[in-house]
XYZ file of N, CA and C in Angstrom:
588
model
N 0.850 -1.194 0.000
C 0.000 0.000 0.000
C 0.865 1.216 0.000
N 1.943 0.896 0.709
C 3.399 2.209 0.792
C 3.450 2.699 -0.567
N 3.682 1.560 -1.352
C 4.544 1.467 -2.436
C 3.015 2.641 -3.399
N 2.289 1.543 -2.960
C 1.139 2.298 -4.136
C 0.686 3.848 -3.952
N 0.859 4.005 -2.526
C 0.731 5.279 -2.245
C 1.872 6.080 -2.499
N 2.893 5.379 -2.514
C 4.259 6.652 -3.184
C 3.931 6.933 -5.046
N 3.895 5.591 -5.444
C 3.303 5.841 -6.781
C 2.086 6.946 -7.102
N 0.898 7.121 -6.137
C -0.112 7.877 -6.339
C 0.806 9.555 -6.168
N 1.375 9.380 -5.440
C 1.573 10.610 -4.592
C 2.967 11.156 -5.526
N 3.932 10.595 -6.455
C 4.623 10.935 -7.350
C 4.203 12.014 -7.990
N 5.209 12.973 -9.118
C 4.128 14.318 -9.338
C 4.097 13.437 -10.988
N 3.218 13.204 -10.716
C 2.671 12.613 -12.243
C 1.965 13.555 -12.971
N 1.513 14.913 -12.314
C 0.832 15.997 -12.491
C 1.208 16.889 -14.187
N 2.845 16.810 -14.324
C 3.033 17.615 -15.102
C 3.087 16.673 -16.305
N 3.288 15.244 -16.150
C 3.227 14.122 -16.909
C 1.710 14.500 -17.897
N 0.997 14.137 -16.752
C -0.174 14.139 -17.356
C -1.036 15.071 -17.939
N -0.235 16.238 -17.698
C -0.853 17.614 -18.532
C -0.013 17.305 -19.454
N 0.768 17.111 -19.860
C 1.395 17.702 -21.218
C 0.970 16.708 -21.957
N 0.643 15.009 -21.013
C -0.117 14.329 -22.547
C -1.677 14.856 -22.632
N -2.211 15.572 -21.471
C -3.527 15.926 -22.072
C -3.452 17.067 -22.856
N -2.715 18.122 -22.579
C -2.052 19.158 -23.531
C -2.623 18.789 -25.160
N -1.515 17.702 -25.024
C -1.509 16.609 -26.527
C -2.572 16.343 -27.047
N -3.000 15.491 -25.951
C -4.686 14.845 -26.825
C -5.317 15.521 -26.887
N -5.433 16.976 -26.252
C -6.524 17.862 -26.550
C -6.279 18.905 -27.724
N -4.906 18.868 -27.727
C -4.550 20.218 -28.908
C -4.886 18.940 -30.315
N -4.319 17.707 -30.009
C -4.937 16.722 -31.167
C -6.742 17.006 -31.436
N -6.725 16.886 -30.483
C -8.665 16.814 -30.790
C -9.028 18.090 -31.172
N -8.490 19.276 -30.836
C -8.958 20.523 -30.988
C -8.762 20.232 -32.773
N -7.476 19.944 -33.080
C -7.453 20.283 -34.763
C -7.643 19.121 -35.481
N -7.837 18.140 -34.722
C -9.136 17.186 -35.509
C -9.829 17.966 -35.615
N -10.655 18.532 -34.893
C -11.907 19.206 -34.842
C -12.183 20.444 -35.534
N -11.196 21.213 -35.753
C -10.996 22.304 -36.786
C -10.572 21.840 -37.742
N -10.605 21.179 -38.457
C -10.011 20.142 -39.306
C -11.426 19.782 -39.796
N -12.060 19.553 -38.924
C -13.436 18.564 -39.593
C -14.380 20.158 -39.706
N -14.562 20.582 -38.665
C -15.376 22.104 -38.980
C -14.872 22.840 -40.111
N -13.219 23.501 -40.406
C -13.204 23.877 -41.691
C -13.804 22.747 -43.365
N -13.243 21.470 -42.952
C -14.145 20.370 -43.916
C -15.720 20.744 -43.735
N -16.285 20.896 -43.089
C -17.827 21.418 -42.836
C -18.304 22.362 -42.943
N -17.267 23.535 -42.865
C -17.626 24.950 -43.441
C -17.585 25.162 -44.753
N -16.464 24.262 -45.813
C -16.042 24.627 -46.781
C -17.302 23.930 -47.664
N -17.709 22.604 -47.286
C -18.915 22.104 -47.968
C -19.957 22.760 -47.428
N -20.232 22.984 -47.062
C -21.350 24.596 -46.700
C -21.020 25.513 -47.692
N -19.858 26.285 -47.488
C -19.870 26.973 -48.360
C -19.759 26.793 -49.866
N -19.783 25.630 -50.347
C -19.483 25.107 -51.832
C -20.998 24.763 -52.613
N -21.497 24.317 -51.327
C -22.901 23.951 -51.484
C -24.058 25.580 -51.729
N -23.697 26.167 -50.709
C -24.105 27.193 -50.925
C -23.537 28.400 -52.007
N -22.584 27.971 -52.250
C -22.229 28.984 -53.997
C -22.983 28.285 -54.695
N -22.660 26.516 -54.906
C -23.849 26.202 -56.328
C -24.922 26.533 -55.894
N -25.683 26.744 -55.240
C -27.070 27.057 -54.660
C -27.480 28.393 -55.417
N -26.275 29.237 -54.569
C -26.414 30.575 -54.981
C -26.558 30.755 -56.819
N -25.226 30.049 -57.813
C -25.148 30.076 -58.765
C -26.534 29.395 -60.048
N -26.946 28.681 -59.050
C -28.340 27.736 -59.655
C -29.249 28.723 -59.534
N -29.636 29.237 -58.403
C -30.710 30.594 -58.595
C -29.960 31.627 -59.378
N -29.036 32.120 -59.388
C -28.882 33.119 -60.233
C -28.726 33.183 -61.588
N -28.124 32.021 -62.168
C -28.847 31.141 -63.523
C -30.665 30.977 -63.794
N -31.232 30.602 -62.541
C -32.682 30.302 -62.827
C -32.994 32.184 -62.821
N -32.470 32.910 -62.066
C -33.164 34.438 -62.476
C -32.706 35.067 -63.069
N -31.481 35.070 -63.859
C -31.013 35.383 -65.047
C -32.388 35.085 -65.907
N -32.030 33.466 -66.091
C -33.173 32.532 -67.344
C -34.614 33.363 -67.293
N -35.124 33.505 -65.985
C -36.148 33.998 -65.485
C -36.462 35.792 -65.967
N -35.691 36.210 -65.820
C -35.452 37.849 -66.487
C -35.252 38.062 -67.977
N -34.776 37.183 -68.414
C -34.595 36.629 -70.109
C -35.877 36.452 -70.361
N -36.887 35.289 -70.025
C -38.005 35.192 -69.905
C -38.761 36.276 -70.206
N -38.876 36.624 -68.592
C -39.868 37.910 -68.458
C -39.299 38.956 -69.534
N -38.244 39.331 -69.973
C -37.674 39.987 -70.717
C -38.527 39.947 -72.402
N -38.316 38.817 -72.546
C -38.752 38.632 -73.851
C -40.781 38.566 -73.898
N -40.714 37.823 -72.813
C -42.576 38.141 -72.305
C -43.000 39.587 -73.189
N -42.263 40.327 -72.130
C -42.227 41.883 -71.826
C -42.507 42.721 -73.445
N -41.540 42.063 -73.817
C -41.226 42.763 -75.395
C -42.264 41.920 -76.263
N -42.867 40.419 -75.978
C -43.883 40.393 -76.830
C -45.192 41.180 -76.398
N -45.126 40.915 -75.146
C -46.578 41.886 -74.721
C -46.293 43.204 -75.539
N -45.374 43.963 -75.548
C -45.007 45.067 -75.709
C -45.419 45.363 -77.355
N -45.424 44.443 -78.142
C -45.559 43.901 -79.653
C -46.861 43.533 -79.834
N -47.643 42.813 -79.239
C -48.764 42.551 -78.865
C -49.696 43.773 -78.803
N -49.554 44.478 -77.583
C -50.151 45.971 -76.995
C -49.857 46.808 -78.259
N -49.284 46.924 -79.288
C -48.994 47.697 -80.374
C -49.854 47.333 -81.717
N -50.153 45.780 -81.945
C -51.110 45.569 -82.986
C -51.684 45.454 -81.822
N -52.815 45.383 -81.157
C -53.779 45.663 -80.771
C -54.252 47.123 -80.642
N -53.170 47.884 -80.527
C -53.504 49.637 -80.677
C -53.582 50.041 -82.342
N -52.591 49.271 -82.478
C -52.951 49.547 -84.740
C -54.631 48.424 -84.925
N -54.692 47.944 -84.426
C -55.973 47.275 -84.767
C -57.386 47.813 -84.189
N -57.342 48.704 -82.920
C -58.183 49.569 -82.300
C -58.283 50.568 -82.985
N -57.374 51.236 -83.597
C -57.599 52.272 -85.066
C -58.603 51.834 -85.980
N -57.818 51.123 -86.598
C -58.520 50.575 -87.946
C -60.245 49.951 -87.253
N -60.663 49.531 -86.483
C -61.792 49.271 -85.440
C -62.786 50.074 -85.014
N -62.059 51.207 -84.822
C -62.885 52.326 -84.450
C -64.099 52.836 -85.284
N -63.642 53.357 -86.480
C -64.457 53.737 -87.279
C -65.879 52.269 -87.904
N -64.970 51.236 -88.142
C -66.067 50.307 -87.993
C -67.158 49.838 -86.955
N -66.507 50.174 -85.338
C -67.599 50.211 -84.591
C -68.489 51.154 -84.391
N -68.271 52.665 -85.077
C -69.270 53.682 -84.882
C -70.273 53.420 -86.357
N -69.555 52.551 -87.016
C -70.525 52.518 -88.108
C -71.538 51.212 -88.035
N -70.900 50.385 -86.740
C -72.119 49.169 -86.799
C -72.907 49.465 -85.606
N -72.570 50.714 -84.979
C -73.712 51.560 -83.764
C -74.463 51.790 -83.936
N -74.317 52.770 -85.496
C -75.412 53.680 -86.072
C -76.257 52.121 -86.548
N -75.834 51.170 -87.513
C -76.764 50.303 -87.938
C -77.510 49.762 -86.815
N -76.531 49.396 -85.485
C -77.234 49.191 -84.630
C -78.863 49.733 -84.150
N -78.585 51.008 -83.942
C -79.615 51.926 -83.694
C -80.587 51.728 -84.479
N -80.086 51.679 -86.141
C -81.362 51.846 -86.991
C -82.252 50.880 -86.731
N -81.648 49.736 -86.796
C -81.991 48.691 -86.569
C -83.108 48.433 -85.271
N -82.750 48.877 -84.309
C -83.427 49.201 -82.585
C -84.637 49.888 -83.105
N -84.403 51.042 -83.571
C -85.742 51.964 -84.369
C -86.785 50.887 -85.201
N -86.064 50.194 -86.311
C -87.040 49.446 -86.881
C -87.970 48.521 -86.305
N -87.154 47.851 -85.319
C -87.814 46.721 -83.968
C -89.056 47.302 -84.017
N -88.554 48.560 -83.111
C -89.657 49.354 -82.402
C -91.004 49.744 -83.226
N -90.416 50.464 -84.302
C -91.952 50.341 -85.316
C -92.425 48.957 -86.019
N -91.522 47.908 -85.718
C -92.127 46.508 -86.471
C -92.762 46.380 -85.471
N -92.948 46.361 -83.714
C -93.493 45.700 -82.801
C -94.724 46.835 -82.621
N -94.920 48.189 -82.835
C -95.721 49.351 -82.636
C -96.398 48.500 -84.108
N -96.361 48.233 -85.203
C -97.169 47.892 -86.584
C -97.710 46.485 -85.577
N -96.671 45.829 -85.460
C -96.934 44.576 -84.704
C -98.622 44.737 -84.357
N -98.443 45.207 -82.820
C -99.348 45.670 -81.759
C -100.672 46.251 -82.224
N -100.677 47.103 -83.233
C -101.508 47.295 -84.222
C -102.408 45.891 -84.823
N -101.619 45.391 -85.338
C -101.994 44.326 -86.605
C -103.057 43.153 -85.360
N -102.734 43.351 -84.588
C -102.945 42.459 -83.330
C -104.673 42.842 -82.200
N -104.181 44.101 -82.607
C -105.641 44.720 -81.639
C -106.331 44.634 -83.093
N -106.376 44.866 -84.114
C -107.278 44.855 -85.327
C -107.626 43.385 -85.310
N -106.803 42.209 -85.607
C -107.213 40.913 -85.492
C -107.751 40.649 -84.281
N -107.423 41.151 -83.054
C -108.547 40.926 -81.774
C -110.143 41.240 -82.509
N -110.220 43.054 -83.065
C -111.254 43.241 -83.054
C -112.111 42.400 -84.124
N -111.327 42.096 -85.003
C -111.892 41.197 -86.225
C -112.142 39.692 -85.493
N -111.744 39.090 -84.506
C -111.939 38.084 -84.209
C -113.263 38.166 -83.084
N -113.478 39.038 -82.602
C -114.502 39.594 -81.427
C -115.533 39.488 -82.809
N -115.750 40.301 -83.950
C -116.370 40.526 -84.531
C -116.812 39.244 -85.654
N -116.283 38.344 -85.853
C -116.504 36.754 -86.042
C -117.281 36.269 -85.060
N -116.361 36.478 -83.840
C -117.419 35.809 -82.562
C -118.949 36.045 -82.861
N -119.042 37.423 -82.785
C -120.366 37.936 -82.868
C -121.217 37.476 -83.665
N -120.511 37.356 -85.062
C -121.339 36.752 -85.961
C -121.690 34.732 -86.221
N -120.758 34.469 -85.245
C -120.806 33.065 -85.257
C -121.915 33.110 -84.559
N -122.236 33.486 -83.368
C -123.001 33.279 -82.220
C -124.728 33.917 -82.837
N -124.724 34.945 -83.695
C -125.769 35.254 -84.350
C -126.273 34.263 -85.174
N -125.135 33.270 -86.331
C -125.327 32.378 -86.886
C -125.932 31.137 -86.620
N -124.997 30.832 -85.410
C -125.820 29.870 -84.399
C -127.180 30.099 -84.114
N -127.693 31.078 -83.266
C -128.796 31.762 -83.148
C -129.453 31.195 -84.336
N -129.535 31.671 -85.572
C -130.448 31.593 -86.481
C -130.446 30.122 -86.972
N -129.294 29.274 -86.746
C -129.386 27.964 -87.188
C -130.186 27.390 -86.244
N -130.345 27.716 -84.965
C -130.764 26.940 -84.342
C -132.498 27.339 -84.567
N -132.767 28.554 -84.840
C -134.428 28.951 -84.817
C -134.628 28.338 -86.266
N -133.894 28.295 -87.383
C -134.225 27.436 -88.700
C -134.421 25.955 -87.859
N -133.474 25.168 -87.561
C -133.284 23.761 -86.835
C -135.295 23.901 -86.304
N -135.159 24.581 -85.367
C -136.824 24.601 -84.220
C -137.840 24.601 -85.676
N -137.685 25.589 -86.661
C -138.498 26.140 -87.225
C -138.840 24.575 -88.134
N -137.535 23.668 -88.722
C -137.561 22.646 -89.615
C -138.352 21.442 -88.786
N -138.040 21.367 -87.702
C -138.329 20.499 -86.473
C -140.154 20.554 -86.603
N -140.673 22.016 -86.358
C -142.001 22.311 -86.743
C -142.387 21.601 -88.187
N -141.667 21.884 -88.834
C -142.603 21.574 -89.681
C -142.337 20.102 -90.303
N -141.685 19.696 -89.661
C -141.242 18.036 -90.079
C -142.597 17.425 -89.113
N -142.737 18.002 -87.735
C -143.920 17.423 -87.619
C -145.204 17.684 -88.341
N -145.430 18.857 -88.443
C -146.491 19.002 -89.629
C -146.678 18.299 -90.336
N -145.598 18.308 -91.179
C -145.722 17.225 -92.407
C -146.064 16.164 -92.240
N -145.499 15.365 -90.868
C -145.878 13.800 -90.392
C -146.912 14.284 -89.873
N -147.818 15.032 -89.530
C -149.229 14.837 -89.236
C -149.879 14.962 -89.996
N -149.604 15.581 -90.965
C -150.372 15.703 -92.482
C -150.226 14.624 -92.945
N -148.848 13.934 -93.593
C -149.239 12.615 -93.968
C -149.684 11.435 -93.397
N -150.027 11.593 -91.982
C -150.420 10.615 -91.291
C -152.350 10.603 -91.106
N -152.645 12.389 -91.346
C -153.759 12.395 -91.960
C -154.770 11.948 -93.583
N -153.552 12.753 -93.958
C -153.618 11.571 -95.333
C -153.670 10.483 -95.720
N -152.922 9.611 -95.086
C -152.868 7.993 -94.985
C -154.373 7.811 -94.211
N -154.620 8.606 -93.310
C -155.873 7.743 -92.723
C -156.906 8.168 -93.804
N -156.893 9.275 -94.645
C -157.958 9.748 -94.958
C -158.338 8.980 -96.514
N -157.139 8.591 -97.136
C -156.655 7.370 -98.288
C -157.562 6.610 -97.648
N -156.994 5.828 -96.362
C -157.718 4.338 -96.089
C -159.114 4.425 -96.108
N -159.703 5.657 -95.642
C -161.198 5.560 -95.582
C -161.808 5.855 -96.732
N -161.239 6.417 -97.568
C -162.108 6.549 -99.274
C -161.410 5.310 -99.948
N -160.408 4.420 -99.461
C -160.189 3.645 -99.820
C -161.449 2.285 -99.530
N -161.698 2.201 -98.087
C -162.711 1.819 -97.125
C -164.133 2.386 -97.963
N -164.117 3.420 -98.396
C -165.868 3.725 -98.873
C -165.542 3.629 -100.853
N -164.974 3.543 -101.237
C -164.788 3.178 -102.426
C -164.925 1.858 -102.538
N -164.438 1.382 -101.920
C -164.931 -0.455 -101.966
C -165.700 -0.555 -101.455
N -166.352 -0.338 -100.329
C -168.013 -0.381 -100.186
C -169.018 -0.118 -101.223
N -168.794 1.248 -102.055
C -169.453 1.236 -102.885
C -169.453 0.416 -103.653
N -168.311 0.225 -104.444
C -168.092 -0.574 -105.671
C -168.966 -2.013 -105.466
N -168.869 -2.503 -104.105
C -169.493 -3.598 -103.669
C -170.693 -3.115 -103.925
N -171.507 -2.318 -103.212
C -172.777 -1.840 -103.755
C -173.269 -2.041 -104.983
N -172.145 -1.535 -105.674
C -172.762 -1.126 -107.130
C -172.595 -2.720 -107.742
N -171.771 -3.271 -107.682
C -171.764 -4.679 -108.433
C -172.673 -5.750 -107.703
N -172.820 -5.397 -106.568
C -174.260 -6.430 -106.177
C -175.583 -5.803 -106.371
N -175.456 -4.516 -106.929
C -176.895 -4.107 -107.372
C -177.342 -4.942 -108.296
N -178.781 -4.664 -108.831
C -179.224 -5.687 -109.973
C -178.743 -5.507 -111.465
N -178.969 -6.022 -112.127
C -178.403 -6.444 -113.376
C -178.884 -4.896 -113.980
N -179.746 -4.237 -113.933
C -180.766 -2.992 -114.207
C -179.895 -1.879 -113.926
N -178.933 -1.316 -114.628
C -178.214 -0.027 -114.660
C -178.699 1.204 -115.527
N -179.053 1.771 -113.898
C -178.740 3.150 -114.757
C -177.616 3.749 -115.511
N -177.951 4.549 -116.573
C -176.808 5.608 -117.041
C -176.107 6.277 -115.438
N -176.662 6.945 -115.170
C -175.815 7.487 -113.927
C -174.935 6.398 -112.994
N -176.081 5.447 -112.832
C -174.838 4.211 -111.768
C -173.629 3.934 -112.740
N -173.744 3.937 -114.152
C -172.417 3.377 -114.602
C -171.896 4.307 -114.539
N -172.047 5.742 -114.594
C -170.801 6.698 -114.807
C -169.844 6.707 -113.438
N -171.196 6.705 -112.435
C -170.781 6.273 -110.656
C -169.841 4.987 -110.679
N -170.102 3.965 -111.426
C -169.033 2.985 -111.223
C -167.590 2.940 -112.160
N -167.833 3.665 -113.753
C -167.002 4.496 -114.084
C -165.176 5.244 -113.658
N -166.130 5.614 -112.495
C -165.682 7.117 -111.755
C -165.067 6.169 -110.387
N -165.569 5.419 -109.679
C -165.219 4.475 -108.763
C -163.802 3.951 -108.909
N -164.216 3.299 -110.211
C -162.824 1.914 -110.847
C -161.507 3.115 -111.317
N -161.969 4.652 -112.166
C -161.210 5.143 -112.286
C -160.323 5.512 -111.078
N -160.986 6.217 -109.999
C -160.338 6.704 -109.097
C -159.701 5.674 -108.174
N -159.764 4.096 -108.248
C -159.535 3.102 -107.481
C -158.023 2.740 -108.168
């Protein structure tokens, strides 16, 4: 334990700083060593970065650049074409208009043509309904006299059957009279057979 305690108690102190000295000034520039390696790819990374956008907004300003100048070309025949335009749209205004005007008196003739065919159609009405009217008092009036007529000929027929009825009575008369004729009975039987 002497022994180990003289060993502990030795100045091992300055020993052991100068190798930690060592391993630490080692590790320090390992370590700056690896951080400048880590800064420099940072920074390499970040130039192409930088150089990739400033290529894409270059490209991008070229772009818009040329955009710019067609719009710009564009906006110019469209102003030479708003010229030449102009005068054709004040001249398809005016047709316009005329045109609006004519509407207006085709639909005013219109409106016209329309209350006249109302009144002409009111005035048909009228006369249909008068027509009717009178067809129907002819109809009553034909109706009358269709019965008439069938009572007349139904008087007739009876009035046939009975001179039909006394014509053959007679005739019977007269041919079962005796053989002894007068001139007058024959003209009477005559006149009988004729009218029979």
């Amino acid at each position: 334990i002497k022994e180990l305690q003289a060993l502990i108690d030795r100045d091992k102190g300055v020993e052991m700083r100068d190798i930690w000295k060592g391993e630490m000034s080692k590790a320090v520039n390992e370590l700056q060593k690896e951080y400048d390696n880590q800064i420099n790819q940072i920074r390499l990374d970040c130039e192409s970065r930088m150089e990739s956008q400033l290529r894409e907004l270059q490209a991008g300003v070229n772009r818009d650049n040329m955009e710019a100048q067609q719009a710009k070309e564009e906006t110019r025949k469209l102003k030479s074409r708003m010229g030449d335009i102009g005068p054709r749209l004040a001249e398809l205004e005016a047709e316009n208009a005329k045109l609006r005007n004519q509407i207006i008196a085709l639909e005013s003739e219109m409106s016209d043509m329309q209350r006249e065919h109302d009144r002409e159609n009111d005035k048909n009405a009228e006369r249909i309904a008068g027509l009717e009217n009178s067809l129907e008092e002819v109809i009553r009036e034909l109706q009358v006299l269709q019965d008439a007529k069938l009572s007349l000929e139904l008087e007739i027929s009876c009035y046939r059957k009975l001179l039909e009825t006394e014509e053959n009575s007679l005739k019977n008369i007269v041919e079962n009279s005796s053989g002894a004729r007068s001139k007058g009975a024959n003209q009477l039987a005559d006149i009988v057979q004729k009218s029979s």
